[in-house]
Each structure stands twice: as C-alpha cells, then as structure tokens.
PDB file of C-alpha atoms and ligand atoms in Angstrom:
ATOM      1  CA  MET A   1     -33.142  25.143   2.830  1.00  0.00           C
ATOM      2  CA  ALA A   2     -29.981  25.585   4.878  1.00  0.00           C
ATOM      3  CA  ILE A   3     -26.388  25.276   3.792  1.00  0.00           C
ATOM      4  CA  VAL A   4     -24.364  23.434   6.394  1.00  0.00           C
ATOM      5  CA  LEU A   5     -20.839  22.202   6.986  1.00  0.00           C
ATOM      6  CA  GLY A   6     -20.320  18.570   6.038  1.00  0.00           C
ATOM      7  CA  PRO A   7     -17.720  16.058   7.247  1.00  0.00           C
ATOM      8  CA  ASN A   8     -14.257  17.550   7.484  1.00  0.00           C
ATOM      9  CA  ARG A   9     -10.739  16.797   8.654  1.00  0.00           C
ATOM     10  CA  TYR A  10      -7.403  18.548   8.538  1.00  0.00           C
ATOM     11  CA  GLY A  11      -3.777  17.779   9.223  1.00  0.00           C
ATOM     12  CA  LYS A  12      -0.183  17.895   8.075  1.00  0.00           C
ATOM     13  CA  ALA A  13       0.398  15.765   5.005  1.00  0.00           C
ATOM     14  CA  GLU A  14       3.683  14.149   3.989  1.00  0.00           C
ATOM     15  CA  THR A  15       6.041  14.923   6.838  1.00  0.00           C
ATOM     16  CA  ARG A  16       9.273  13.292   5.758  1.00  0.00           C
ATOM     17  CA  VAL A  17      11.176  11.932   8.725  1.00  0.00           C
ATOM     18  CA  VAL A  18      14.384   9.917   8.687  1.00  0.00           C
ATOM     19  CA  ARG A  19      15.261   8.354  12.054  1.00  0.00           C
ATOM     20  CA  VAL A  20      18.857   7.266  12.630  1.00  0.00           C
ATOM     21  CA  THR A  21      19.441   4.697  15.365  1.00  0.00           C
ATOM     22  CA  ARG A  22      23.052   4.377  16.508  1.00  0.00           C
ATOM     23  CA  ASP A  23      24.411   1.132  17.917  1.00  0.00           C
ATOM     24  CA  GLY A  24      28.068   2.057  18.417  1.00  0.00           C
ATOM     25  CA  GLY A  25      29.431   2.586  14.934  1.00  0.00           C
ATOM     26  CA  THR A  26      26.582   0.660  13.298  1.00  0.00           C
ATOM     27  CA  HIS A  27      23.658   2.804  12.305  1.00  0.00           C
ATOM     28  CA  SER A  28      20.148   1.902  11.114  1.00  0.00           C
ATOM     29  CA  ILE A  29      17.767   4.224   9.329  1.00  0.00           C
ATOM     30  CA  THR A  30      13.997   4.370   9.015  1.00  0.00           C
ATOM     31  CA  ASP A  31      12.678   6.621   6.255  1.00  0.00           C
ATOM     32  CA  LEU A  32       9.017   7.610   6.498  1.00  0.00           C
ATOM     33  CA  ASN A  33       6.455   9.876   4.893  1.00  0.00           C
ATOM     34  CA  VAL A  34       3.783  10.584   7.544  1.00  0.00           C
ATOM     35  CA  SER A  35       0.369  12.138   6.883  1.00  0.00           C
ATOM     36  CA  VAL A  36      -1.930  13.099   9.758  1.00  0.00           C
ATOM     37  CA  ALA A  37      -5.622  14.009   9.438  1.00  0.00           C
ATOM     38  CA  LEU A  38      -7.643  14.997  12.507  1.00  0.00           C
ATOM     39  CA  SER A  39     -11.366  15.450  13.041  1.00  0.00           C
ATOM     40  CA  GLY A  40     -13.571  16.550  15.913  1.00  0.00           C
ATOM     41  CA  ASP A  41     -15.237  19.680  17.217  1.00  0.00           C
ATOM     42  CA  LEU A  42     -14.117  21.876  14.343  1.00  0.00           C
ATOM     43  CA  ALA A  43     -17.276  23.674  13.298  1.00  0.00           C
ATOM     44  CA  ASP A  44     -16.203  27.047  14.723  1.00  0.00           C
ATOM     45  CA  THR A  45     -13.015  27.380  12.705  1.00  0.00           C
ATOM     46  CA  HIS A  46     -14.994  26.696   9.519  1.00  0.00           C
ATOM     47  CA  LEU A  47     -18.020  28.845  10.343  1.00  0.00           C
ATOM     48  CA  THR A  48     -16.509  31.839  12.198  1.00  0.00           C
ATOM     49  CA  GLY A  49     -12.738  31.458  12.043  1.00  0.00           C
ATOM     50  CA  ASP A  50     -12.489  30.862  15.809  1.00  0.00           C
ATOM     51  CA  ASN A  51      -9.428  28.592  16.107  1.00  0.00           C
ATOM     52  CA  ALA A  52      -9.730  27.757  19.821  1.00  0.00           C
ATOM     53  CA  ASN A  53     -10.276  24.060  19.026  1.00  0.00           C
ATOM     54  CA  VAL A  54      -7.601  23.772  16.358  1.00  0.00           C
ATOM     55  CA  LEU A  55      -4.307  21.970  17.025  1.00  0.00           C
ATOM     56  CA  PRO A  56      -2.111  23.576  14.340  1.00  0.00           C
ATOM     57  CA  THR A  57      -0.865  21.344  11.555  1.00  0.00           C
ATOM     58  CA  ASP A  58       2.577  22.752  12.367  1.00  0.00           C
ATOM     59  CA  THR A  59       2.284  21.206  15.852  1.00  0.00           C
ATOM     60  CA  GLN A  60       1.261  17.907  14.287  1.00  0.00           C
ATOM     61  CA  LYS A  61       4.431  17.939  12.187  1.00  0.00           C
ATOM     62  CA  ASN A  62       6.561  18.748  15.254  1.00  0.00           C
ATOM     63  CA  THR A  63       4.903  15.875  17.133  1.00  0.00           C
ATOM     64  CA  VAL A  64       5.930  13.472  14.374  1.00  0.00           C
ATOM     65  CA  TYR A  65       9.566  14.544  14.763  1.00  0.00           C
ATOM     66  CA  ALA A  66       9.436  14.570  18.580  1.00  0.00           C
ATOM     67  CA  PHE A  67       7.887  11.090  18.763  1.00  0.00           C
ATOM     68  CA  ALA A  68      10.446   9.715  16.293  1.00  0.00           C
ATOM     69  CA  LYS A  69      13.159  11.071  18.608  1.00  0.00           C
ATOM     70  CA  GLN A  70      11.559  10.030  21.935  1.00  0.00           C
ATOM     71  CA  HIS A  71      10.017   6.677  21.069  1.00  0.00           C
ATOM     72  CA  GLY A  72      11.870   5.551  17.942  1.00  0.00           C
ATOM     73  CA  ILE A  73       9.959   3.828  15.136  1.00  0.00           C
ATOM     74  CA  ALA A  74       9.224   0.189  15.956  1.00  0.00           C
ATOM     75  CA  SER A  75       7.173  -0.279  12.774  1.00  0.00           C
ATOM     76  CA  PRO A  76       5.073   2.048  10.606  1.00  0.00           C
ATOM     77  CA  GLU A  77       1.881   0.582  12.098  1.00  0.00           C
ATOM     78  CA  ALA A  78       3.116   1.017  15.699  1.00  0.00           C
ATOM     79  CA  PHE A  79       4.280   4.587  15.015  1.00  0.00           C
ATOM     80  CA  ALA A  80       0.938   5.464  13.393  1.00  0.00           C
ATOM     81  CA  LEU A  81      -0.914   4.001  16.416  1.00  0.00           C
ATOM     82  CA  LEU A  82       1.237   6.011  18.813  1.00  0.00           C
ATOM     83  CA  LEU A  83       0.524   9.259  16.971  1.00  0.00           C
ATOM     84  CA  ALA A  84      -3.201   8.654  16.407  1.00  0.00           C
ATOM     85  CA  ARG A  85      -3.753   7.730  20.062  1.00  0.00           C
ATOM     86  CA  HIS A  86      -1.750  10.758  21.195  1.00  0.00           C
ATOM     87  CA  PHE A  87      -3.758  13.283  19.159  1.00  0.00           C
ATOM     88  CA  THR A  88      -7.135  11.868  20.220  1.00  0.00           C
ATOM     89  CA  SER A  89      -6.244  11.420  23.896  1.00  0.00           C
ATOM     90  CA  SER A  90      -4.375  14.682  24.497  1.00  0.00           C
ATOM     91  CA  GLN A  91      -6.863  17.144  22.956  1.00  0.00           C
ATOM     92  CA  GLU A  92     -10.482  17.280  24.074  1.00  0.00           C
ATOM     93  CA  THR A  93     -11.622  18.769  20.763  1.00  0.00           C
ATOM     94  CA  ILE A  94      -9.931  16.125  18.627  1.00  0.00           C
ATOM     95  CA  THR A  95     -11.961  12.898  18.559  1.00  0.00           C
ATOM     96  CA  GLY A  96     -10.731  11.231  15.389  1.00  0.00           C
ATOM     97  CA  ALA A  97      -7.330  10.690  13.813  1.00  0.00           C
ATOM     98  CA  ARG A  98      -6.119   9.041  10.660  1.00  0.00           C
ATOM     99  CA  VAL A  99      -2.383   8.540  10.289  1.00  0.00           C
ATOM    100  CA  GLU A 100      -1.017   7.257   6.995  1.00  0.00           C
ATOM    101  CA  ILE A 101       2.617   6.242   6.594  1.00  0.00           C
ATOM    102  CA  GLU A 102       4.789   5.209   3.684  1.00  0.00           C
ATOM    103  CA  GLU A 103       8.107   3.579   4.500  1.00  0.00           C
ATOM    104  CA  TYR A 104      10.859   3.735   1.889  1.00  0.00           C
ATOM    105  CA  PRO A 105      13.258   0.786   2.039  1.00  0.00           C
ATOM    106  CA  TRP A 106      17.039   1.170   2.143  1.00  0.00           C
ATOM    107  CA  ASN A 107      19.670  -1.536   1.717  1.00  0.00           C
ATOM    108  CA  ARG A 108      22.726  -1.609   3.924  1.00  0.00           C
ATOM    109  CA  LEU A 109      26.054  -0.959   2.176  1.00  0.00           C
ATOM    110  CA  GLY A 110      28.165  -0.703   5.323  1.00  0.00           C
ATOM    111  CA  PRO A 111      27.943   0.210   9.022  1.00  0.00           C
ATOM    112  CA  HIS A 112      26.612   3.671   8.201  1.00  0.00           C
ATOM    113  CA  SER A 113      26.041   3.566   4.435  1.00  0.00           C
ATOM    114  CA  PHE A 114      22.853   2.725   2.568  1.00  0.00           C
ATOM    115  CA  SER A 115      21.397   2.621  -0.932  1.00  0.00           C
ATOM    116  CA  ARG A 116      17.757   3.313  -1.622  1.00  0.00           C
ATOM    117  CA  ASP A 117      15.931   0.114  -2.547  1.00  0.00           C
ATOM    118  CA  GLY A 118      13.728   0.583  -5.595  1.00  0.00           C
ATOM    119  CA  SER A 119      11.338  -2.208  -4.645  1.00  0.00           C
ATOM    120  CA  ALA A 120       7.985  -1.994  -2.878  1.00  0.00           C
ATOM    121  CA  VAL A 121       7.082   0.826  -0.504  1.00  0.00           C
ATOM    122  CA  ARG A 122       5.552  -0.421   2.774  1.00  0.00           C
ATOM    123  CA  THR A 123       2.366   1.344   3.878  1.00  0.00           C
ATOM    124  CA  ALA A 124       0.421   1.642   7.125  1.00  0.00           C
ATOM    125  CA  GLU A 125      -2.754   3.407   8.122  1.00  0.00           C
ATOM    126  CA  VAL A 126      -4.338   3.786  11.546  1.00  0.00           C
ATOM    127  CA  VAL A 127      -7.815   5.190  12.044  1.00  0.00           C
ATOM    128  CA  VAL A 128      -8.907   6.108  15.562  1.00  0.00           C
ATOM    129  CA  ALA A 129     -12.584   7.069  15.578  1.00  0.00           C
ATOM    130  CA  GLU A 130     -15.776   6.619  17.584  1.00  0.00           C
ATOM    131  CA  PRO A 131     -16.393   2.918  16.809  1.00  0.00           C
ATOM    132  CA  GLY A 132     -12.787   1.964  17.631  1.00  0.00           C
ATOM    133  CA  THR A 133      -9.285   1.658  16.240  1.00  0.00           C
ATOM    134  CA  GLU A 134      -8.476   0.073  12.906  1.00  0.00           C
ATOM    135  CA  VAL A 135      -4.994  -0.788  11.681  1.00  0.00           C
ATOM    136  CA  PHE A 136      -4.097  -1.422   8.055  1.00  0.00           C
ATOM    137  CA  GLY A 137      -0.764  -2.540   6.645  1.00  0.00           C
ATOM    138  CA  GLY A 138       0.248  -2.953   3.071  1.00  0.00           C
ATOM    139  CA  LEU A 139       2.633  -2.247   0.283  1.00  0.00           C
ATOM    140  CA  THR A 140       2.635  -0.540  -3.056  1.00  0.00           C
ATOM    141  CA  GLY A 141       4.749  -0.930  -6.179  1.00  0.00           C
ATOM    142  CA  LEU A 142       5.810  -4.564  -5.764  1.00  0.00           C
ATOM    143  CA  THR A 143       6.521  -5.237  -9.448  1.00  0.00           C
ATOM    144  CA  LEU A 144       6.288  -8.893 -10.476  1.00  0.00           C
ATOM    145  CA  LEU A 145       6.541 -10.661 -13.846  1.00  0.00           C
ATOM    146  CA  ASN A 146       6.044 -14.222 -15.065  1.00  0.00           C
ATOM    147  CA  SER A 147       7.398 -14.721 -18.598  1.00  0.00           C
ATOM    148  CA  THR A 148       5.078 -17.720 -19.135  1.00  0.00           C
ATOM    149  CA  ASP A 149       2.415 -19.830 -17.338  1.00  0.00           C
ATOM    150  CA  SER A 150      -0.231 -17.230 -18.190  1.00  0.00           C
ATOM    151  CA  GLU A 151      -3.148 -17.609 -20.610  1.00  0.00           C
ATOM    152  CA  PHE A 152      -6.197 -15.521 -21.423  1.00  0.00           C
ATOM    153  CA  SER A 153      -9.032 -16.998 -23.471  1.00  0.00           C
ATOM    154  CA  GLY A 154     -12.715 -17.859 -23.392  1.00  0.00           C
ATOM    155  CA  PHE A 155     -13.764 -14.243 -22.802  1.00  0.00           C
ATOM    156  CA  ILE A 156     -16.837 -12.445 -24.233  1.00  0.00           C
ATOM    157  CA  ARG A 157     -16.583 -11.509 -27.903  1.00  0.00           C
ATOM    158  CA  ASP A 158     -18.820  -8.648 -29.024  1.00  0.00           C
ATOM    159  CA  PRO A 159     -18.633  -6.491 -32.189  1.00  0.00           C
ATOM    160  CA  TYR A 160     -15.806  -4.435 -30.653  1.00  0.00           C
ATOM    161  CA  THR A 161     -13.620  -7.324 -29.518  1.00  0.00           C
ATOM    162  CA  THR A 162     -10.348  -7.661 -31.423  1.00  0.00           C
ATOM    163  CA  LEU A 163      -8.180  -9.266 -28.718  1.00  0.00           C
ATOM    164  CA  ALA A 164      -6.730 -12.616 -29.782  1.00  0.00           C
ATOM    165  CA  GLU A 165      -6.944 -15.515 -27.362  1.00  0.00           C
ATOM    166  CA  THR A 166      -3.541 -16.477 -25.993  1.00  0.00           C
ATOM    167  CA  SER A 167      -2.228 -19.652 -24.406  1.00  0.00           C
ATOM    168  CA  ASP A 168       1.134 -18.128 -23.509  1.00  0.00           C
ATOM    169  CA  ARG A 169       1.759 -14.543 -22.508  1.00  0.00           C
ATOM    170  CA  ILE A 170       3.785 -12.423 -20.104  1.00  0.00           C
ATOM    171  CA  LEU A 171       1.890 -11.623 -16.898  1.00  0.00           C
ATOM    172  CA  ALA A 172       3.207  -8.560 -15.073  1.00  0.00           C
ATOM    173  CA  THR A 173       1.845  -6.300 -12.401  1.00  0.00           C
ATOM    174  CA  ALA A 174       2.795  -3.787  -9.710  1.00  0.00           C
ATOM    175  CA  VAL A 175       1.030  -4.969  -6.572  1.00  0.00           C
ATOM    176  CA  ASP A 176      -0.828  -2.461  -4.453  1.00  0.00           C
ATOM    177  CA  ALA A 177      -2.050  -4.297  -1.327  1.00  0.00           C
ATOM    178  CA  ARG A 178      -3.750  -3.140   1.831  1.00  0.00           C
ATOM    179  CA  TRP A 179      -4.609  -5.522   4.651  1.00  0.00           C
ATOM    180  CA  ARG A 180      -6.723  -4.996   7.749  1.00  0.00           C
ATOM    181  CA  PHE A 181      -5.706  -6.357  11.146  1.00  0.00           C
ATOM    182  CA  ILE A 182      -8.366  -8.039  13.271  1.00  0.00           C
ATOM    183  CA  THR A 183      -7.086  -6.171  16.357  1.00  0.00           C
ATOM    184  CA  PRO A 184      -4.562  -3.349  16.878  1.00  0.00           C
ATOM    185  CA  GLU A 185      -2.282  -5.858  18.654  1.00  0.00           C
ATOM    186  CA  ALA A 186      -0.060  -7.820  16.294  1.00  0.00           C
ATOM    187  CA  ASP A 187       3.548  -8.378  15.297  1.00  0.00           C
ATOM    188  CA  PHE A 188       3.326  -5.921  12.400  1.00  0.00           C
ATOM    189  CA  ASP A 189       6.807  -6.610  11.000  1.00  0.00           C
ATOM    190  CA  ALA A 190       6.283 -10.380  11.016  1.00  0.00           C
ATOM    191  CA  VAL A 191       2.926 -10.009   9.253  1.00  0.00           C
ATOM    192  CA  PHE A 192       4.484  -7.726   6.644  1.00  0.00           C
ATOM    193  CA  GLY A 193       7.222 -10.268   5.901  1.00  0.00           C
ATOM    194  CA  ARG A 194       4.805 -13.198   5.712  1.00  0.00           C
ATOM    195  CA  ALA A 195       2.239 -11.325   3.599  1.00  0.00           C
ATOM    196  CA  ARG A 196       4.859 -10.129   1.114  1.00  0.00           C
ATOM    197  CA  ALA A 197       6.380 -13.609   0.796  1.00  0.00           C
ATOM    198  CA  ALA A 198       2.928 -15.210   0.395  1.00  0.00           C
ATOM    199  CA  MET A 199       1.981 -12.789  -2.394  1.00  0.00           C
ATOM    200  CA  ILE A 200       5.223 -13.419  -4.271  1.00  0.00           C
ATOM    201  CA  GLU A 201       4.910 -17.205  -3.878  1.00  0.00           C
ATOM    202  CA  ALA A 202       1.274 -17.191  -5.049  1.00  0.00           C
ATOM    203  CA  PHE A 203       2.091 -14.977  -8.043  1.00  0.00           C
ATOM    204  CA  THR A 204       5.028 -17.082  -9.187  1.00  0.00           C
ATOM    205  CA  GLY A 205       3.385 -20.424  -8.335  1.00  0.00           C
ATOM    206  CA  THR A 206      -0.031 -19.915  -9.911  1.00  0.00           C
ATOM    207  CA  TYR A 207      -0.574 -21.087 -13.492  1.00  0.00           C
ATOM    208  CA  SER A 208      -2.825 -18.189 -14.441  1.00  0.00           C
ATOM    209  CA  TYR A 209      -5.869 -18.125 -16.716  1.00  0.00           C
ATOM    210  CA  SER A 210      -6.614 -14.499 -15.739  1.00  0.00           C
ATOM    211  CA  LEU A 211      -5.066 -11.837 -13.531  1.00  0.00           C
ATOM    212  CA  GLN A 212      -8.331 -12.036 -11.558  1.00  0.00           C
ATOM    213  CA  GLN A 213      -7.522 -15.677 -10.710  1.00  0.00           C
ATOM    214  CA  THR A 214      -4.008 -14.654  -9.653  1.00  0.00           C
ATOM    215  CA  LEU A 215      -5.468 -11.867  -7.481  1.00  0.00           C
ATOM    216  CA  PHE A 216      -7.629 -14.306  -5.550  1.00  0.00           C
ATOM    217  CA  ALA A 217      -4.741 -16.783  -5.180  1.00  0.00           C
ATOM    218  CA  MET A 218      -2.524 -14.013  -3.781  1.00  0.00           C
ATOM    219  CA  GLY A 219      -5.145 -12.740  -1.337  1.00  0.00           C
ATOM    220  CA  LYS A 220      -5.988 -16.257  -0.146  1.00  0.00           C
ATOM    221  CA  ALA A 221      -2.300 -17.056   0.387  1.00  0.00           C
ATOM    222  CA  VAL A 222      -1.872 -13.921   2.512  1.00  0.00           C
ATOM    223  CA  LEU A 223      -4.866 -14.716   4.744  1.00  0.00           C
ATOM    224  CA  GLU A 224      -3.701 -18.325   5.142  1.00  0.00           C
ATOM    225  CA  ALA A 225      -0.211 -17.151   6.130  1.00  0.00           C
ATOM    226  CA  CYS A 226      -1.429 -14.394   8.466  1.00  0.00           C
ATOM    227  CA  PRO A 227      -4.148 -15.327  11.010  1.00  0.00           C
ATOM    228  CA  ASP A 228      -4.003 -11.744  12.388  1.00  0.00           C
ATOM    229  CA  LEU A 229      -5.582 -10.364   9.198  1.00  0.00           C
ATOM    230  CA  ALA A 230      -9.307 -10.023   8.513  1.00  0.00           C
ATOM    231  CA  GLU A 231      -9.135  -8.860   4.923  1.00  0.00           C
ATOM    232  CA  ILE A 232      -6.822  -7.885   2.090  1.00  0.00           C
ATOM    233  CA  ARG A 233      -7.578  -5.535  -0.794  1.00  0.00           C
ATOM    234  CA  LEU A 234      -5.518  -5.827  -3.941  1.00  0.00           C
ATOM    235  CA  ARG A 235      -5.169  -3.525  -6.927  1.00  0.00           C
ATOM    236  CA  LEU A 236      -3.295  -5.185  -9.761  1.00  0.00           C
ATOM    237  CA  PRO A 237      -2.558  -3.235 -12.935  1.00  0.00           C
ATOM    238  CA  ASN A 238      -2.153  -5.593 -15.877  1.00  0.00           C
ATOM    239  CA  LYS A 239       1.147  -4.341 -17.262  1.00  0.00           C
ATOM    240  CA  HIS A 240       0.650  -5.433 -20.846  1.00  0.00           C
ATOM    241  CA  HIS A 241       3.591  -6.801 -22.832  1.00  0.00           C
ATOM    242  CA  PHE A 242       2.856  -7.061 -26.556  1.00  0.00           C
ATOM    243  CA  VAL A 243       4.904  -9.340 -28.819  1.00  0.00           C
ATOM    244  CA  VAL A 244       6.861  -7.400 -31.433  1.00  0.00           C
ATOM    245  CA  ASP A 245       6.518  -9.005 -34.867  1.00  0.00           C
ATOM    246  CA  CYS A 246      10.112  -9.303 -36.105  1.00  0.00           C
ATOM    247  CA  THR A 247       9.222 -11.243 -39.280  1.00  0.00           C
ATOM    248  CA  PRO A 248       9.284  -8.050 -41.457  1.00  0.00           C
ATOM    249  CA  TYR A 249      13.015  -7.893 -40.567  1.00  0.00           C
ATOM    250  CA  GLY A 250      13.521 -11.406 -41.947  1.00  0.00           C
ATOM    251  CA  LEU A 251      13.624 -12.918 -38.410  1.00  0.00           C
ATOM    252  CA  ASP A 252      11.651 -15.855 -37.042  1.00  0.00           C
ATOM    253  CA  ALA A 253       8.274 -15.477 -35.309  1.00  0.00           C
ATOM    254  CA  ALA A 254       9.226 -16.899 -31.876  1.00  0.00           C
ATOM    255  CA  PRO A 255       7.850 -14.500 -29.214  1.00  0.00           C
ATOM    256  CA  GLU A 256      11.077 -13.210 -27.707  1.00  0.00           C
ATOM    257  CA  VAL A 257      10.826  -9.428 -28.054  1.00  0.00           C
ATOM    258  CA  PHE A 258       8.008  -7.493 -26.364  1.00  0.00           C
ATOM    259  CA  HIS A 259       6.821  -3.932 -26.166  1.00  0.00           C
ATOM    260  CA  ALA A 260       6.186  -3.034 -22.505  1.00  0.00           C
ATOM    261  CA  ASP A 261       3.166  -0.799 -22.837  1.00  0.00           C
ATOM    262  CA  ASP A 262       2.655   2.060 -20.410  1.00  0.00           C
ATOM    263  CA  ARG A 263      -1.039   2.917 -20.800  1.00  0.00           C
ATOM    264  CA  PRO A 264      -3.848   2.177 -20.986  1.00  0.00           C
ATOM    265  CA  TYR A 265      -3.622  -0.821 -18.675  1.00  0.00           C
ATOM    266  CA  GLY A 266      -6.159  -3.260 -17.292  1.00  0.00           C
ATOM    267  CA  LEU A 267      -6.803  -2.677 -13.606  1.00  0.00           C
ATOM    268  CA  ILE A 268      -7.943  -5.682 -11.612  1.00  0.00           C
ATOM    269  CA  GLU A 269      -9.185  -4.906  -8.097  1.00  0.00           C
ATOM    270  CA  GLY A 270     -10.648  -7.126  -5.423  1.00  0.00           C
ATOM    271  CA  SER A 271     -10.708  -7.989  -1.773  1.00  0.00           C
ATOM    272  CA  VAL A 272     -10.348 -11.371  -0.161  1.00  0.00           C
ATOM    273  CA  VAL A 273     -11.958 -11.717   3.251  1.00  0.00           C
ATOM    274  CA  ARG A 274     -12.281 -14.126   6.121  1.00  0.00           C
ATOM    275  CA  ASP A 275     -16.015 -14.771   6.296  1.00  0.00           C
ATOM    276  CA  ASP A 276     -16.024 -15.303  10.077  1.00  0.00           C
ATOM    277  CA  VAL A 277     -14.620 -11.840  10.922  1.00  0.00           C
ATOM    278  CA  SER A 278     -16.583  -8.580  10.896  1.00  0.00           C
TER     279      SER A 278
HETATM  280  O1  URC B 301      -6.039 -11.354 -17.061  1.00  0.00           O
HETATM  281  C1  URC B 301      -6.761 -10.629 -17.769  1.00  0.00           C
HETATM  282  N1  URC B 301      -8.004 -10.266 -17.342  1.00  0.00           N
HETATM  283  C2  URC B 301      -8.850  -9.468 -18.079  1.00  0.00           C
HETATM  284  O2  URC B 301      -9.986  -9.160 -17.646  1.00  0.00           O
HETATM  285  C3  URC B 301      -8.352  -9.011 -19.329  1.00  0.00           C
HETATM  286  N2  URC B 301      -8.893  -8.215 -20.294  1.00  0.00           N
HETATM  287  C4  URC B 301      -7.962  -8.106 -21.276  1.00  0.00           C
HETATM  288  O3  URC B 301      -8.102  -7.435 -22.328  1.00  0.00           O
HETATM  289  N3  URC B 301      -6.838  -8.824 -20.964  1.00  0.00           N
HETATM  290  C5  URC B 301      -7.054  -9.395 -19.739  1.00  0.00           C
HETATM  291  N4  URC B 301      -6.288 -10.196 -18.960  1.00  0.00           N
END
C-alpha cells in the first residue's frame, strides 16, 4: 500500500476589490469578492516543500487588483474569464484555474454617492481546465414572497405525518441560482437581467401546488428567456410562515398574522436542462 497525494488546488480566497470608474464628476462603482483556486504541477510543494512551481497566493491577490485597474470590470463573468485565462496561460506549471466572484449591488444616490442594495448578490464562476472553459452565472439571496396562490396537499401521510393540508398559504424563498453558459462568449449582463426577470415573473405568476412546481417553472422560464444557457440549478429554501392563532386573544381566525420561522426549513433543489446540449 502507498499513501499518495490526491487532487489539490490552492489560491487566494475572498479578495475584496472595489473599482471606481470616473466619468467627469459622475462615478460608478463595482464591488466584488474574488476567490481564485489554481491547480497544476504542484506535487513537489506538497511532497518536499519545493515551491519552484508555486505562484504565491499573494501574487494572485495583486493580480486581481492590477487587472481591475488595467482592464476595468466589464462583468463578473468577463473579469473571472480574464483572470482564469491569465493564470493558466502565463505560468507553465498552472494548468487549471477556478475563479469565483460575488458582486454586491449598490444603488446610486448621486453622482458619487451610493447605498448598498440589500437584494440579491450576483455570482459568477469560471473554470479553465483540460477539457475546456466553463462559465457559470447566477445569483444568491433573491428573497421572494407570494402571500397567496400557494397550496400544499395530497402528500404522503405516514404515522409521523402531522402537517395539515392547506389550500392557501404564504410561499416564500431566497433564490440561489447558478446557470451554465453554452459557450464562454455571451452578453453576460443581458443574460443576468433576463434570467433574474424571468425567475421573478415565474415565481409571481405561477399558481403553486408545491415549491418543486415553482422551481421547475422558474428554471424553464430562464432557459426560454436565455438561449445562451445550457442549464440552471436552483436551491430554494421554503421559508415557512405559520399562521398565529389569535382566537385565544378574543380575535377572529382570519389568517392575517404569521410567524416567520427561521429553521428548520424545507430545501428544494433541482436543475432544469436543455436536453439537446451536453
Ligand atoms: O412546497 C412544498 N414542498 C414540500 O415538499 C413540502 N414539505 C412540507 O412539509 N411542506 C412542503 N411544501
């Protein structure tokens, strides 16, 4: 029996970079959290401590800042592509790169003033590896709620089932979505806008008999709106809202007050794919 080194990668995680672009007195900002992970001919550093093949994580962080300055940030996907291609093409020992980016949204208050937007965080991931380059876009934390048009009934009842069937409930979730581009060439910003709008429209427009049904409707709407996408993966926490019984206080039973429960929560996950794309 031999003990050997398995798959490995290394990089600088969570470099926070804020890029200011000045157009006269009007400024724009892009606020990113960039994580780089590189792989390649890295056995020596693990087995003997010989670092001749290692591009320091400190250099990776500096490259993020330098590229933000030199090239600007067209979109999180484009910036991730730029970095991943740079690391794999400039260093012989580095053959794979994964760059993950979160973009935090800001709202404009004035020519050079902004307020942090609490809504969804945009995400991007680029993987450059032997078989080719893959680009993923997405978002996380898009919190949506329908106060009606949601039912849940007809489910399995076993000896442990206590859940009552309901023909009218609150349906709420915080969307975590990740979509895969068919090729690395696309209008990433346009796809982001269309995908986000399609998810919101499908969530609000679907009369829902389960969050699973809503998940499929949302994924299908995104693929219909975005021909550049091969696949979308969705993670939808079911943010339960339980009716508070106010009758002990001498009040009527109409369901108007809810307890927004924190945990546990149902977690509905699924992907929706185009069946003619690999
Ligand atoms: O939309 C739902 N799907 C479920 O699978 C489920 N399970 C549950 O308890 N409530 C719900 N709601």
